[in-house]
């Protein structure tokens, strides 16, 4: 009997599909609906997510030594730990005994972690340090047991601002190279160094992770899906750019009635210190999708960072964290202003829920009807960029 051949991206995308995606955006077709299904998701788990620098967590979730935070990206269980040396480490959260998740809930101030199943115990650096009863009722060692290669598997980890990235296969280019274009994008506009974590919130989209990411890739849908965001705007200077296939930036300088950048929506009017540089060029607000599943939204006086983490082929866990300069992140006098910002962002994401649900459902059937998707050259370069980047990475696997 011969083993079944493992599938490849060529089983899902023909040369014609790839050529159609690569045409100039106004003539291009999006990817077929089958790439939003379970079989392609399995391929992404193997050939995409492990191979890239993927944003998956926040350093502020583990502020002190001994803090640990488990996350999951497309089925890959990652454990972030802050060591006694304050260094952040990442491991595959897979016990080296019989594969239980070692840490299943966030925890604080620990010296070690005992797996819940048989209590194999690992230190903050992932080393297996105890195996209770391994040799019998009173024997915590067993000379007949080969204890080599039983430490937690480390994963390459890197931090940018508060965002934690992992590269699971350890073969991606150096992180400094990966992140440099993002720094270059934002540096002319903002001083992000004073930002401090404030509120955070989470939601779930019942749709494939790529559809969830699509809901933030364009400004095109804003006036139709989120009309409150452009209330009072008399001019919306929009630009978008795709940078190195890694970052998609949409940006705007919304001019509100008679007061520039003083719109009521999204906290422009609140009295937080500015992070926008005095000599910043236009535009004055940016939404950068940190491909594939991260985002940073910068405004003149605050920022948000978000994650769109795939949880199966048809579900995406979304988390956003709000940041403000220095003490304003926790100043009680600004608590109401911060709360208003959270409420307004939750409203925006709730408005995108039906798109995630119904676009996902339609992707499951549209191939049978021969219906492709289209993109507009003015607004949706970023959508094309996202899919080209995904395909190029997976084809190189
Ligand atoms: S699976 Fe972890 S100790 Fe057995
Ligand atoms: Fe949206």
mmCIF file of C-alpha atoms and ligand atoms in Angstrom:
data_model
loop_
_atom_site.group_PDB
_atom_site.id
_atom_site.type_symbol
_atom_site.label_atom_id
_atom_site.label_comp_id
_atom_site.label_asym_id
_atom_site.label_seq_id
_atom_site.Cartn_x
_atom_site.Cartn_y
_atom_site.Cartn_z
ATOM 1 C CA UNK A 1 0.000 0.000 0.000
ATOM 2 C CA UNK A 2 1.418 3.421 -0.835
ATOM 3 C CA UNK A 3 0.994 6.324 1.536
ATOM 4 C CA UNK A 4 -1.385 9.044 0.421
ATOM 5 C CA UNK A 5 0.493 12.006 -1.035
ATOM 6 C CA UNK A 6 0.427 15.031 1.261
ATOM 7 C CA UNK A 7 -1.516 17.843 -0.329
ATOM 8 C CA UNK A 8 0.187 20.986 -1.585
ATOM 9 C CA UNK A 9 -1.057 24.398 -2.576
ATOM 10 C CA UNK A 10 -1.122 23.183 -6.188
ATOM 11 C CA UNK A 11 -4.038 20.909 -5.226
ATOM 12 C CA UNK A 12 -6.086 24.010 -4.439
ATOM 13 C CA UNK A 13 -4.847 26.657 -6.856
ATOM 14 C CA UNK A 14 -4.316 26.148 -10.569
ATOM 15 C CA UNK A 15 -1.881 28.152 -12.675
ATOM 16 C CA UNK A 16 -4.945 30.064 -13.940
ATOM 17 C CA UNK A 17 -6.027 30.911 -10.368
ATOM 18 C CA UNK A 18 -2.568 32.265 -9.585
ATOM 19 C CA UNK A 19 -2.382 34.242 -12.821
ATOM 20 C CA UNK A 20 -5.826 35.722 -12.144
ATOM 21 C CA UNK A 21 -4.711 36.928 -8.697
ATOM 22 C CA UNK A 22 -1.550 38.456 -10.163
ATOM 23 C CA UNK A 23 -3.299 40.562 -12.785
ATOM 24 C CA UNK A 24 -3.519 44.332 -12.182
ATOM 25 C CA UNK A 25 -5.925 44.721 -9.273
ATOM 26 C CA UNK A 26 -8.833 46.031 -11.337
ATOM 27 C CA UNK A 27 -8.681 42.949 -13.560
ATOM 28 C CA UNK A 28 -7.664 40.426 -10.916
ATOM 29 C CA UNK A 29 -9.740 37.728 -9.247
ATOM 30 C CA UNK A 30 -9.473 36.874 -5.562
ATOM 31 C CA UNK A 31 -8.654 33.336 -4.500
ATOM 32 C CA UNK A 32 -11.244 30.574 -5.018
ATOM 33 C CA UNK A 33 -13.708 29.873 -2.216
ATOM 34 C CA UNK A 34 -12.045 26.536 -1.398
ATOM 35 C CA UNK A 35 -9.092 28.302 0.270
ATOM 36 C CA UNK A 36 -11.495 29.310 3.044
ATOM 37 C CA UNK A 37 -12.353 25.695 3.914
ATOM 38 C CA UNK A 38 -11.044 23.059 6.316
ATOM 39 C CA UNK A 39 -8.685 21.286 3.905
ATOM 40 C CA UNK A 40 -6.804 24.428 2.974
ATOM 41 C CA UNK A 41 -6.677 25.392 6.639
ATOM 42 C CA UNK A 42 -4.823 22.134 7.331
ATOM 43 C CA UNK A 43 -2.318 23.146 4.672
ATOM 44 C CA UNK A 44 -1.924 26.591 6.238
ATOM 45 C CA UNK A 45 -1.239 24.929 9.586
ATOM 46 C CA UNK A 46 1.624 23.015 8.012
ATOM 47 C CA UNK A 47 2.989 25.294 5.291
ATOM 48 C CA UNK A 48 2.158 28.829 6.369
ATOM 49 C CA UNK A 49 1.931 29.716 10.048
ATOM 50 C CA UNK A 50 5.095 27.876 11.191
ATOM 51 C CA UNK A 51 7.210 29.487 8.483
ATOM 52 C CA UNK A 52 6.644 33.178 9.166
ATOM 53 C CA UNK A 53 7.133 35.718 11.918
ATOM 54 C CA UNK A 54 3.586 35.669 13.232
ATOM 55 C CA UNK A 55 2.220 38.123 15.828
ATOM 56 C CA UNK A 56 0.441 36.066 18.488
ATOM 57 C CA UNK A 57 0.577 37.770 21.890
ATOM 58 C CA UNK A 58 1.370 40.750 24.109
ATOM 59 C CA UNK A 59 4.342 41.162 26.423
ATOM 60 C CA UNK A 60 2.140 43.061 28.887
ATOM 61 C CA UNK A 61 0.304 39.788 29.583
ATOM 62 C CA UNK A 62 3.434 38.588 31.394
ATOM 63 C CA UNK A 63 4.841 41.691 33.128
ATOM 64 C CA UNK A 64 6.713 39.936 35.968
ATOM 65 C CA UNK A 65 9.142 37.012 36.333
ATOM 66 C CA UNK A 66 7.263 33.726 36.581
ATOM 67 C CA UNK A 67 4.270 34.990 34.593
ATOM 68 C CA UNK A 68 3.091 32.668 31.837
ATOM 69 C CA UNK A 69 0.503 33.046 29.107
ATOM 70 C CA UNK A 70 -0.661 30.284 26.767
ATOM 71 C CA UNK A 71 -1.906 31.220 23.284
ATOM 72 C CA UNK A 72 -2.838 29.296 20.183
ATOM 73 C CA UNK A 73 -2.254 30.177 16.559
ATOM 74 C CA UNK A 74 -3.923 27.907 14.010
ATOM 75 C CA UNK A 75 -3.733 24.954 16.367
ATOM 76 C CA UNK A 76 -0.104 25.592 17.374
ATOM 77 C CA UNK A 77 -0.028 25.900 21.175
ATOM 78 C CA UNK A 78 2.493 28.497 22.290
ATOM 79 C CA UNK A 79 3.491 29.228 25.877
ATOM 80 C CA UNK A 80 5.030 32.603 26.702
ATOM 81 C CA UNK A 81 7.016 32.750 29.933
ATOM 82 C CA UNK A 82 8.916 35.614 31.559
ATOM 83 C CA UNK A 83 12.013 34.149 33.173
ATOM 84 C CA UNK A 84 13.744 35.078 36.411
ATOM 85 C CA UNK A 85 16.090 37.132 34.194
ATOM 86 C CA UNK A 86 12.969 39.027 32.929
ATOM 87 C CA UNK A 87 13.579 37.634 29.452
ATOM 88 C CA UNK A 88 10.533 36.467 27.510
ATOM 89 C CA UNK A 89 10.767 32.917 26.193
ATOM 90 C CA UNK A 90 8.345 30.945 24.061
ATOM 91 C CA UNK A 91 7.830 27.199 23.957
ATOM 92 C CA UNK A 92 5.566 24.753 22.253
ATOM 93 C CA UNK A 93 3.012 24.119 24.983
ATOM 94 C CA UNK A 94 3.257 20.355 24.523
ATOM 95 C CA UNK A 95 4.316 18.142 27.405
ATOM 96 C CA UNK A 96 7.227 15.878 26.463
ATOM 97 C CA UNK A 97 5.514 12.949 28.171
ATOM 98 C CA UNK A 98 2.253 12.323 26.349
ATOM 99 C CA UNK A 99 1.544 15.710 24.826
ATOM 100 C CA UNK A 100 -0.775 17.413 27.286
ATOM 101 C CA UNK A 101 -0.749 21.219 27.262
ATOM 102 C CA UNK A 102 1.497 22.025 30.180
ATOM 103 C CA UNK A 103 -0.090 25.388 31.003
ATOM 104 C CA UNK A 104 -3.745 25.815 30.130
ATOM 105 C CA UNK A 105 -4.509 29.152 31.828
ATOM 106 C CA UNK A 106 -2.539 32.377 32.288
ATOM 107 C CA UNK A 107 -0.662 32.321 35.602
ATOM 108 C CA UNK A 108 1.613 34.592 37.618
ATOM 109 C CA UNK A 109 4.725 34.453 39.762
ATOM 110 C CA UNK A 110 5.506 30.788 39.224
ATOM 111 C CA UNK A 111 8.875 29.107 39.707
ATOM 112 C CA UNK A 112 7.881 26.095 37.594
ATOM 113 C CA UNK A 113 4.982 24.500 35.784
ATOM 114 C CA UNK A 114 3.616 21.033 36.518
ATOM 115 C CA UNK A 115 1.684 19.322 33.742
ATOM 116 C CA UNK A 116 -1.806 18.462 34.945
ATOM 117 C CA UNK A 117 -1.796 14.900 33.673
ATOM 118 C CA UNK A 118 1.196 13.193 35.364
ATOM 119 C CA UNK A 119 2.922 16.188 36.925
ATOM 120 C CA UNK A 120 6.069 16.323 34.832
ATOM 121 C CA UNK A 121 7.457 19.678 35.918
ATOM 122 C CA UNK A 122 9.340 22.275 33.867
ATOM 123 C CA UNK A 123 11.258 25.351 35.019
ATOM 124 C CA UNK A 124 10.877 28.855 33.571
ATOM 125 C CA UNK A 125 13.442 28.010 30.906
ATOM 126 C CA UNK A 126 11.525 24.940 29.773
ATOM 127 C CA UNK A 127 13.834 22.400 31.387
ATOM 128 C CA UNK A 128 12.223 19.239 32.771
ATOM 129 C CA UNK A 129 13.133 19.351 36.477
ATOM 130 C CA UNK A 130 10.859 16.791 38.128
ATOM 131 C CA UNK A 131 9.035 13.594 37.242
ATOM 132 C CA UNK A 132 7.104 12.603 40.397
ATOM 133 C CA UNK A 133 6.606 8.851 40.882
ATOM 134 C CA UNK A 134 8.153 8.048 37.507
ATOM 135 C CA UNK A 135 9.898 4.979 38.895
ATOM 136 C CA UNK A 136 7.161 3.837 41.267
ATOM 137 C CA UNK A 137 5.259 5.048 44.318
ATOM 138 C CA UNK A 138 8.359 6.512 45.999
ATOM 139 C CA UNK A 139 10.822 6.847 43.133
ATOM 140 C CA UNK A 140 10.994 10.158 41.322
ATOM 141 C CA UNK A 141 13.693 8.929 38.945
ATOM 142 C CA UNK A 142 13.960 5.786 36.891
ATOM 143 C CA UNK A 143 17.391 4.692 35.603
ATOM 144 C CA UNK A 144 15.651 2.704 32.881
ATOM 145 C CA UNK A 145 13.977 5.826 31.542
ATOM 146 C CA UNK A 146 15.989 7.777 28.981
ATOM 147 C CA UNK A 147 15.496 11.380 30.111
ATOM 148 C CA UNK A 148 17.280 12.993 27.160
ATOM 149 C CA UNK A 149 15.333 15.396 24.929
ATOM 150 C CA UNK A 150 12.516 15.964 27.382
ATOM 151 C CA UNK A 151 12.676 19.757 27.788
ATOM 152 C CA UNK A 152 9.925 21.920 26.328
ATOM 153 C CA UNK A 153 10.618 22.752 22.683
ATOM 154 C CA UNK A 154 11.697 26.396 22.465
ATOM 155 C CA UNK A 155 10.202 28.628 19.785
ATOM 156 C CA UNK A 156 11.853 31.720 18.302
ATOM 157 C CA UNK A 157 10.234 34.784 19.855
ATOM 158 C CA UNK A 158 10.604 38.518 19.257
ATOM 159 C CA UNK A 159 8.970 41.658 20.611
ATOM 160 C CA UNK A 160 7.914 44.858 18.820
ATOM 161 C CA UNK A 161 6.389 47.466 21.129
ATOM 162 C CA UNK A 162 4.049 45.273 23.180
ATOM 163 C CA UNK A 163 3.465 42.707 20.453
ATOM 164 C CA UNK A 164 5.050 39.256 20.619
ATOM 165 C CA UNK A 165 5.914 37.379 17.437
ATOM 166 C CA UNK A 166 6.905 33.751 17.016
ATOM 167 C CA UNK A 167 8.583 31.861 14.210
ATOM 168 C CA UNK A 168 7.755 28.235 14.862
ATOM 169 C CA UNK A 169 10.070 26.548 12.360
ATOM 170 C CA UNK A 170 12.978 28.840 13.305
ATOM 171 C CA UNK A 171 13.874 29.400 9.651
ATOM 172 C CA UNK A 172 12.365 32.814 8.930
ATOM 173 C CA UNK A 173 14.747 35.725 8.219
ATOM 174 C CA UNK A 174 16.054 37.648 11.270
ATOM 175 C CA UNK A 175 13.278 39.520 13.061
ATOM 176 C CA UNK A 176 15.130 42.834 12.791
ATOM 177 C CA UNK A 177 14.928 42.546 9.008
ATOM 178 C CA UNK A 178 11.291 41.526 9.187
ATOM 179 C CA UNK A 179 10.173 44.427 11.345
ATOM 180 C CA UNK A 180 12.322 47.221 9.895
ATOM 181 C CA UNK A 181 9.787 48.243 7.216
ATOM 182 C CA UNK A 182 7.099 48.711 9.876
ATOM 183 C CA UNK A 183 9.363 50.991 11.901
ATOM 184 C CA UNK A 184 10.175 52.929 8.756
ATOM 185 C CA UNK A 185 6.450 53.343 8.001
ATOM 186 C CA UNK A 186 5.496 54.823 11.359
ATOM 187 C CA UNK A 187 8.673 56.615 12.425
ATOM 188 C CA UNK A 188 8.026 59.868 10.513
ATOM 189 C CA UNK A 189 4.687 60.286 12.234
ATOM 190 C CA UNK A 190 4.720 59.014 15.784
ATOM 191 C CA UNK A 191 6.758 58.604 18.913
ATOM 192 C CA UNK A 192 5.321 55.298 20.093
ATOM 193 C CA UNK A 193 7.763 54.825 22.980
ATOM 194 C CA UNK A 194 5.581 56.443 25.721
ATOM 195 C CA UNK A 195 2.648 54.123 25.047
ATOM 196 C CA UNK A 196 1.369 52.160 28.040
ATOM 197 C CA UNK A 197 -1.203 49.397 27.993
ATOM 198 C CA UNK A 198 -4.680 50.339 29.182
ATOM 199 C CA UNK A 199 -7.937 48.509 28.404
ATOM 200 C CA UNK A 200 -8.284 45.387 26.287
ATOM 201 C CA UNK A 201 -11.218 43.460 24.874
ATOM 202 C CA UNK A 202 -11.909 40.357 22.835
ATOM 203 C CA UNK A 203 -14.502 39.117 20.412
ATOM 204 C CA UNK A 204 -15.037 36.163 18.112
ATOM 205 C CA UNK A 205 -15.819 36.165 14.408
ATOM 206 C CA UNK A 206 -17.540 33.057 13.088
ATOM 207 C CA UNK A 207 -15.568 33.040 9.870
ATOM 208 C CA UNK A 208 -12.227 32.001 8.447
ATOM 209 C CA UNK A 209 -9.280 34.031 9.727
ATOM 210 C CA UNK A 210 -8.609 35.462 6.268
ATOM 211 C CA UNK A 211 -12.131 36.860 6.094
ATOM 212 C CA UNK A 212 -11.640 38.362 9.557
ATOM 213 C CA UNK A 213 -8.433 40.047 8.385
ATOM 214 C CA UNK A 214 -10.226 41.281 5.257
ATOM 215 C CA UNK A 215 -12.631 43.246 7.436
ATOM 216 C CA UNK A 216 -9.795 45.611 8.354
ATOM 217 C CA UNK A 217 -7.790 45.690 5.127
ATOM 218 C CA UNK A 218 -9.652 48.432 3.354
ATOM 219 C CA UNK A 219 -11.069 51.894 3.907
ATOM 220 C CA UNK A 220 -13.579 51.260 1.133
ATOM 221 C CA UNK A 221 -16.227 49.832 3.447
ATOM 222 C CA UNK A 222 -15.963 52.536 6.130
ATOM 223 C CA UNK A 223 -18.723 54.909 4.937
ATOM 224 C CA UNK A 224 -21.105 52.015 4.303
ATOM 225 C CA UNK A 225 -20.411 49.663 7.212
ATOM 226 C CA UNK A 226 -19.206 52.160 9.822
ATOM 227 C CA UNK A 227 -20.901 55.462 8.932
ATOM 228 C CA UNK A 228 -20.278 56.872 12.414
ATOM 229 C CA UNK A 229 -16.550 56.969 11.656
ATOM 230 C CA UNK A 230 -16.935 59.594 9.000
ATOM 231 C CA UNK A 231 -19.680 61.631 10.604
ATOM 232 C CA UNK A 232 -18.772 65.289 10.271
ATOM 233 C CA UNK A 233 -15.888 64.553 7.926
ATOM 234 C CA UNK A 234 -15.750 66.979 5.058
ATOM 235 C CA UNK A 235 -12.627 65.585 3.496
ATOM 236 C CA UNK A 236 -11.126 62.129 3.834
ATOM 237 C CA UNK A 237 -7.644 62.049 2.355
ATOM 238 C CA UNK A 238 -7.017 58.366 1.941
ATOM 239 C CA UNK A 239 -3.902 56.495 0.962
ATOM 240 C CA UNK A 240 -2.997 52.853 1.026
ATOM 241 C CA UNK A 241 0.199 50.971 0.507
ATOM 242 C CA UNK A 242 1.511 47.463 0.602
ATOM 243 C CA UNK A 243 5.032 47.241 1.979
ATOM 244 C CA UNK A 244 7.273 44.305 1.110
ATOM 245 C CA UNK A 245 4.313 41.903 1.167
ATOM 246 C CA UNK A 246 4.466 42.164 4.963
ATOM 247 C CA UNK A 247 2.433 45.193 5.931
ATOM 248 C CA UNK A 248 -0.679 46.810 4.515
ATOM 249 C CA UNK A 249 -1.152 50.425 5.479
ATOM 250 C CA UNK A 250 -4.341 52.379 5.074
ATOM 251 C CA UNK A 251 -4.221 55.892 6.333
ATOM 252 C CA UNK A 252 -6.210 59.040 6.338
ATOM 253 C CA UNK A 253 -6.256 62.647 7.334
ATOM 254 C CA UNK A 254 -9.893 63.180 8.066
ATOM 255 C CA UNK A 255 -10.778 66.829 8.183
ATOM 256 C CA UNK A 256 -13.771 67.425 10.393
ATOM 257 C CA UNK A 257 -15.994 70.427 9.839
ATOM 258 C CA UNK A 258 -13.934 73.334 11.055
ATOM 259 C CA UNK A 259 -11.629 71.564 13.518
ATOM 260 C CA UNK A 260 -8.990 69.361 12.062
ATOM 261 C CA UNK A 261 -8.732 65.944 13.710
ATOM 262 C CA UNK A 262 -11.253 66.811 16.336
ATOM 263 C CA UNK A 263 -13.870 64.291 15.286
ATOM 264 C CA UNK A 264 -16.087 62.941 17.976
ATOM 265 C CA UNK A 265 -15.629 59.379 16.826
ATOM 266 C CA UNK A 266 -12.771 57.264 18.092
ATOM 267 C CA UNK A 267 -11.346 59.511 20.762
ATOM 268 C CA UNK A 268 -9.817 62.266 18.645
ATOM 269 C CA UNK A 269 -11.324 64.894 20.886
ATOM 270 C CA UNK A 270 -10.057 63.512 24.179
ATOM 271 C CA UNK A 271 -7.351 65.165 26.140
ATOM 272 C CA UNK A 272 -4.562 62.598 25.935
ATOM 273 C CA UNK A 273 -1.009 63.722 25.285
ATOM 274 C CA UNK A 274 -0.069 63.469 21.645
ATOM 275 C CA UNK A 275 2.117 60.797 20.145
ATOM 276 C CA UNK A 276 1.962 62.450 16.739
ATOM 277 C CA UNK A 277 5.214 64.251 16.039
ATOM 278 C CA UNK A 278 4.966 68.019 15.676
ATOM 279 C CA UNK A 279 6.502 67.879 12.214
ATOM 280 C CA UNK A 280 4.576 64.788 11.053
ATOM 281 C CA UNK A 281 3.515 64.914 7.423
ATOM 282 C CA UNK A 282 -0.030 64.073 6.346
ATOM 283 C CA UNK A 283 -1.831 61.768 6.873
ATOM 284 C CA UNK A 284 -2.487 61.715 10.613
ATOM 285 C CA UNK A 285 -4.020 58.339 11.290
ATOM 286 C CA UNK A 286 -2.860 54.919 10.196
ATOM 287 C CA UNK A 287 -4.158 51.394 10.258
ATOM 288 C CA UNK A 288 -1.388 48.947 9.512
ATOM 289 C CA UNK A 289 -2.224 45.296 9.079
ATOM 290 C CA UNK A 290 0.805 43.386 10.277
ATOM 291 C CA UNK A 291 0.378 40.407 7.993
ATOM 292 C CA UNK A 292 -0.963 37.972 8.459
ATOM 293 C CA UNK A 293 -2.919 38.347 11.719
ATOM 294 C CA UNK A 294 -1.845 41.523 13.541
ATOM 295 C CA UNK A 295 -2.756 45.195 13.360
ATOM 296 C CA UNK A 296 -1.763 48.533 14.792
ATOM 297 C CA UNK A 297 -4.021 51.548 14.626
ATOM 298 C CA UNK A 298 -2.295 54.822 15.380
ATOM 299 C CA UNK A 299 -4.071 58.097 16.055
ATOM 300 C CA UNK A 300 -2.626 61.429 17.131
ATOM 301 C CA UNK A 301 -3.091 60.668 20.830
ATOM 302 C CA UNK A 302 -3.389 56.917 21.232
ATOM 303 C CA UNK A 303 -2.919 53.548 19.575
ATOM 304 C CA UNK A 304 -4.415 50.081 19.514
ATOM 305 C CA UNK A 305 -2.890 46.766 18.666
ATOM 306 C CA UNK A 306 -4.905 43.751 17.658
ATOM 307 C CA UNK A 307 -4.646 40.077 16.841
ATOM 308 C CA UNK A 308 -6.887 37.936 14.629
ATOM 309 C CA UNK A 309 -5.956 34.422 15.703
ATOM 310 C CA UNK A 310 -7.366 31.516 13.686
ATOM 311 C CA UNK A 311 -9.208 28.967 15.830
ATOM 312 C CA UNK A 312 -10.159 26.341 13.283
ATOM 313 C CA UNK A 313 -11.157 26.989 9.667
ATOM 314 C CA UNK A 314 -14.339 28.883 10.518
ATOM 315 C CA UNK A 315 -13.595 30.820 13.691
ATOM 316 C CA UNK A 316 -11.284 33.709 14.572
ATOM 317 C CA UNK A 317 -10.440 34.996 18.040
ATOM 318 C CA UNK A 318 -9.905 38.737 18.044
ATOM 319 C CA UNK A 319 -8.204 40.724 20.807
ATOM 320 C CA UNK A 320 -7.491 44.443 20.865
ATOM 321 C CA UNK A 321 -5.362 46.298 23.412
ATOM 322 C CA UNK A 322 -5.541 50.089 23.827
ATOM 323 C CA UNK A 323 -2.442 52.155 24.603
ATOM 324 C CA UNK A 324 -2.063 55.765 25.735
ATOM 325 C CA UNK A 325 0.974 57.900 26.466
ATOM 326 C CA UNK A 326 2.461 57.563 29.962
ATOM 327 C CA UNK A 327 0.222 58.192 32.951
ATOM 328 C CA UNK A 328 -2.819 58.911 30.783
ATOM 329 C CA UNK A 329 -3.182 55.128 30.321
ATOM 330 C CA UNK A 330 -4.302 54.817 33.947
ATOM 331 C CA UNK A 331 -5.335 58.345 34.934
ATOM 332 C CA UNK A 332 -8.777 58.042 36.594
ATOM 333 C CA UNK A 333 -9.714 61.461 35.220
ATOM 334 C CA UNK A 334 -9.430 59.992 31.724
ATOM 335 C CA UNK A 335 -11.178 56.705 32.524
ATOM 336 C CA UNK A 336 -14.411 57.784 30.870
ATOM 337 C CA UNK A 337 -12.588 58.907 27.741
ATOM 338 C CA UNK A 338 -10.804 55.570 27.542
ATOM 339 C CA UNK A 339 -14.051 53.707 28.101
ATOM 340 C CA UNK A 340 -15.716 55.659 25.286
ATOM 341 C CA UNK A 341 -12.895 54.620 23.004
ATOM 342 C CA UNK A 342 -13.359 50.947 23.919
ATOM 343 C CA UNK A 343 -17.104 51.185 23.365
ATOM 344 C CA UNK A 344 -16.668 52.843 19.975
ATOM 345 C CA UNK A 345 -14.154 50.240 18.796
ATOM 346 C CA UNK A 346 -16.348 47.375 19.989
ATOM 347 C CA UNK A 347 -19.170 48.902 17.988
ATOM 348 C CA UNK A 348 -17.009 49.005 14.873
ATOM 349 C CA UNK A 349 -16.033 45.357 15.244
ATOM 350 C CA UNK A 350 -19.624 44.325 15.941
ATOM 351 C CA UNK A 351 -20.619 46.001 12.684
ATOM 352 C CA UNK A 352 -18.194 43.734 10.786
ATOM 353 C CA UNK A 353 -19.545 40.500 12.334
ATOM 354 C CA UNK A 354 -22.128 39.820 9.592
ATOM 355 C CA UNK A 355 -19.493 40.272 6.888
ATOM 356 C CA UNK A 356 -17.275 37.655 8.518
ATOM 357 C CA UNK A 357 -20.203 35.228 8.832
ATOM 358 C CA UNK A 358 -21.823 35.597 5.433
ATOM 359 C CA UNK A 359 -18.708 36.089 3.347
ATOM 360 C CA UNK A 360 -17.303 32.930 4.960
ATOM 361 C CA UNK A 361 -20.483 30.967 4.226
ATOM 362 C CA UNK A 362 -20.600 32.162 0.634
ATOM 363 C CA UNK A 363 -16.977 31.178 0.070
ATOM 364 C CA UNK A 364 -17.995 27.582 0.862
ATOM 365 C CA UNK A 365 -20.414 27.392 -2.077
ATOM 366 C CA UNK A 366 -19.426 29.989 -4.654
ATOM 367 C CA UNK A 367 -16.875 27.838 -6.538
ATOM 368 C CA UNK A 368 -19.720 25.525 -7.560
ATOM 369 C CA UNK A 369 -21.467 28.510 -9.130
ATOM 370 C CA UNK A 370 -18.295 29.778 -10.799
ATOM 371 C CA UNK A 371 -18.314 33.064 -8.885
ATOM 372 C CA UNK A 372 -14.966 34.756 -8.308
ATOM 373 C CA UNK A 373 -14.303 37.821 -6.148
ATOM 374 C CA UNK A 374 -13.142 41.211 -7.425
ATOM 375 C CA UNK A 375 -11.085 44.088 -6.025
ATOM 376 C CA UNK A 376 -11.058 47.817 -6.734
ATOM 377 C CA UNK A 377 -7.747 49.417 -7.743
ATOM 378 C CA UNK A 378 -8.220 52.575 -5.654
ATOM 379 C CA UNK A 379 -9.121 50.914 -2.370
ATOM 380 C CA UNK A 380 -8.238 47.251 -2.328
ATOM 381 C CA UNK A 381 -4.580 46.890 -3.208
ATOM 382 C CA UNK A 382 -4.135 45.660 0.330
ATOM 383 C CA UNK A 383 -6.528 42.769 -0.173
ATOM 384 C CA UNK A 384 -4.604 41.641 -3.254
ATOM 385 C CA UNK A 385 -1.314 42.126 -1.390
ATOM 386 C CA UNK A 386 -2.519 39.944 1.493
ATOM 387 C CA UNK A 387 -3.458 37.022 -0.732
ATOM 388 C CA UNK A 388 -0.372 37.286 -2.935
ATOM 389 C CA UNK A 389 1.788 37.252 0.176
ATOM 390 C CA UNK A 390 0.006 34.165 1.558
ATOM 391 C CA UNK A 391 0.279 32.274 -1.719
ATOM 392 C CA UNK A 392 3.918 33.199 -2.286
ATOM 393 C CA UNK A 393 4.923 31.975 1.162
ATOM 394 C CA UNK A 394 3.031 28.707 0.808
ATOM 395 C CA UNK A 395 4.330 28.037 -2.697
ATOM 396 C CA UNK A 396 7.881 28.334 -1.385
ATOM 397 C CA UNK A 397 7.225 25.627 1.257
HETATM 398 S S1 LIG B 1 1.313 14.340 29.575
HETATM 399 FE FE1 LIG B 1 2.333 15.766 30.820
HETATM 400 S S2 LIG B 1 2.970 14.631 32.500
HETATM 401 FE FE2 LIG B 1 1.982 13.182 31.273
HETATM 402 FE FE1 LIG B 2 -14.730 47.261 9.312
#
